[in-house]
XYZ file of C-alpha atoms in Angstrom:
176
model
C 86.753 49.074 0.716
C 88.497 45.882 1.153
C 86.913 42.414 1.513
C 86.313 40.773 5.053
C 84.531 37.859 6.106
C 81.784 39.854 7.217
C 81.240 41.551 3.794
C 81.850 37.961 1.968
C 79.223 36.341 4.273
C 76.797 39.198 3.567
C 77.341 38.396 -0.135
C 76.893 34.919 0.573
C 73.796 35.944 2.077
C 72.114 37.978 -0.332
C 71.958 34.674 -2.219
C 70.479 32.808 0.595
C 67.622 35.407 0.958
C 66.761 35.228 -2.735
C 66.848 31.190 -2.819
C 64.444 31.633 0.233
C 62.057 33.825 -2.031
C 62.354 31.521 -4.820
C 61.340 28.452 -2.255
C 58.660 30.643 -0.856
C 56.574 31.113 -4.445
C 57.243 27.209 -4.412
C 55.647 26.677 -1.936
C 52.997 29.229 -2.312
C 52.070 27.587 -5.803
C 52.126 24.438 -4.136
C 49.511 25.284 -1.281
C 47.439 27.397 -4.473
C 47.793 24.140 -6.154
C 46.169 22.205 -3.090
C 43.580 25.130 -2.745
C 44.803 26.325 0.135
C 44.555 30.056 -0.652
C 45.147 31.736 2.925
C 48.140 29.291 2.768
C 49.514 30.385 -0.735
C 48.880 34.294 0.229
C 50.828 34.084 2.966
C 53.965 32.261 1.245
C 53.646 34.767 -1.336
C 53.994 37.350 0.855
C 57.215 35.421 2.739
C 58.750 35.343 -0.768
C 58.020 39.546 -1.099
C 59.726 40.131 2.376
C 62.864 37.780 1.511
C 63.774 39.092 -1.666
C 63.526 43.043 0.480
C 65.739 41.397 2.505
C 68.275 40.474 -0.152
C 67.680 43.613 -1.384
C 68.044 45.565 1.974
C 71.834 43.886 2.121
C 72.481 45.207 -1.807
C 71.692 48.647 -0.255
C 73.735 48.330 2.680
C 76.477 46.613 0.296
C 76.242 49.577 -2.093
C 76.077 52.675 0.378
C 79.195 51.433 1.664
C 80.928 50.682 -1.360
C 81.280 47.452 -0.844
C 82.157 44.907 -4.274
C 79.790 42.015 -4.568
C 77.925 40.056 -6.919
C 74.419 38.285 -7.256
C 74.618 35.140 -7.231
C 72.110 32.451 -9.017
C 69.963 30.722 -7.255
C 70.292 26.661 -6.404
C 67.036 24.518 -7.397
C 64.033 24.599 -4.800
C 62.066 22.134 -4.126
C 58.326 22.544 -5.536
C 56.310 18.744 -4.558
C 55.050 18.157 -0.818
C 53.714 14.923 0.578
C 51.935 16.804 3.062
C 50.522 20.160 3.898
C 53.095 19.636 7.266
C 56.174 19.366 4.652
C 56.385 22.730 3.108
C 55.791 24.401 6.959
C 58.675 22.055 8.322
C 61.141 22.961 5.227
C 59.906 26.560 5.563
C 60.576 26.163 9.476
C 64.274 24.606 8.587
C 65.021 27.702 6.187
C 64.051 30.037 8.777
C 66.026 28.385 11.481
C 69.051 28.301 9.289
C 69.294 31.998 7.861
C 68.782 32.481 11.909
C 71.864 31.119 12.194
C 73.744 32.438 9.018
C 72.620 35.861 10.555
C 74.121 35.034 14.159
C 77.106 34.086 12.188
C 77.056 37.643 10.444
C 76.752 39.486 13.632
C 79.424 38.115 15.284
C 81.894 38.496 12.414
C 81.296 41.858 12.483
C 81.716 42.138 16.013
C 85.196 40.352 15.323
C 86.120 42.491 12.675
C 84.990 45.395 14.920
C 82.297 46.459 12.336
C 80.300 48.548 14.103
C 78.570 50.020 11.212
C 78.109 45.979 10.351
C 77.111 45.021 13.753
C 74.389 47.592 14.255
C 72.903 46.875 10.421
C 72.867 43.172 11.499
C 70.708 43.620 14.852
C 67.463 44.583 12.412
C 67.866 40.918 11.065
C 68.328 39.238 14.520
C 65.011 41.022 15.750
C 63.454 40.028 12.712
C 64.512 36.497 12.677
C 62.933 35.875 16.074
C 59.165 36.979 14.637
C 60.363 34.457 11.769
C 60.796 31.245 13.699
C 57.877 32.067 15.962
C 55.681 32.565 12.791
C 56.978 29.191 11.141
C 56.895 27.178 14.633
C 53.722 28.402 15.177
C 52.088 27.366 11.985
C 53.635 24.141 11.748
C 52.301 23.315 14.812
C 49.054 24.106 13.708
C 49.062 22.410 10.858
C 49.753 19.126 13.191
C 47.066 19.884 15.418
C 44.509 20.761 12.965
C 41.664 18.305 12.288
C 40.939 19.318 8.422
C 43.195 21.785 5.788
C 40.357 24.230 6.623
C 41.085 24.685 10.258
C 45.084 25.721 9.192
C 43.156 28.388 6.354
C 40.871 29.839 9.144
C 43.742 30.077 11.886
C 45.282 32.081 8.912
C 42.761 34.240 7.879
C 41.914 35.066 11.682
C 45.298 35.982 12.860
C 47.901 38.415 11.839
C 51.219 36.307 11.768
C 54.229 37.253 10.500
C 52.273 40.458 8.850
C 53.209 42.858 11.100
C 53.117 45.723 7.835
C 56.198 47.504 7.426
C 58.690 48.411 9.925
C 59.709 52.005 10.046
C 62.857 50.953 11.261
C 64.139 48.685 8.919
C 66.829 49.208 6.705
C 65.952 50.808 2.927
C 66.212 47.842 0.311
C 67.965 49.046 -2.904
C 64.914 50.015 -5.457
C 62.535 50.267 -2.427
C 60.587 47.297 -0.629
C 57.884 45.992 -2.920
């Protein structure tokens, strides 16, 4: 199959979603490191649903025989000032594959990818329980008297762990 810019910005991707996991344990052993457990499980379990995500585009990369590579993944950073840093960063990240995902969508709709298109409309769902998750507990966070109110919000509520979705795509090796 020959390379497009929708199949070299889904490569591109695949290393986004995998530096995303890798900042996600960082900042999982950060909040573990601040014992902040309902904090650190849920980062932990960001980092699990990134790298299916990665994953999920090596599938869709392989099924349609598509040449790529992985790439390596950049430095993340691991120290926090405040409990409100990691959440903003991890807010940023999440805004930004948003838009790297927008940006995948519509070159596939350029390219008239249908079989692109419709694989990218999973992520643009999924993006929008992303930011709402990350806006949500950053704003928390702000609000929150003590670290303890932000680890009971957590333990009470069911953000951002919605299980897994029937409908989204297989990840190459299965979702972990």
């Amino acid at each position: 199959m020959t390379t497009t810019s929708f199949n070299a910005l889904l490569s591109t991707q695949i290393g986004n979603e995998f530096t995303a996991s890798q900042q996600y344990i960082a900042v999982a052993t950060w909040f573990a490191n601040q014992d902040l457990p309902q904090l650190a499980r849920y980062f932990y379990r960001q980092s699990v649903e990134e790298r299916n995500h990665a994953m999920m585009m090596v599938q869709y990369m392989l099924d349609r025989n598509i040449a790529f590579t992985i790439p390596g993944v950049p430095a993340v950073r691991n120290d926090f000032a405040s409990v409100t840093e990691p959440l903003a960063l991890a807010l940023q990240q999440e805004k930004e594959v948003t838009k790297n995902i927008e940006d995948l969508f519509r070159a596939a709709r350029g390219e008239n990818d249908a079989l692109g298109e419709q694989f990218m409309l999973w992520f643009l769902k999924e993006q929008v329980e992303e930011v709402a998750s990350m806006t949500t507990l950053l704003n928390i966070a702000e609000r929150a008297d003590n670290l303890f109110d932000i680890e009971n919000f957590i333990a009470r509520e069911t953000i951002g762990d919605g299980g897994r979705d029937a409908s989204a795509p297989e990840a190459a090796g299965g979702a972990l």
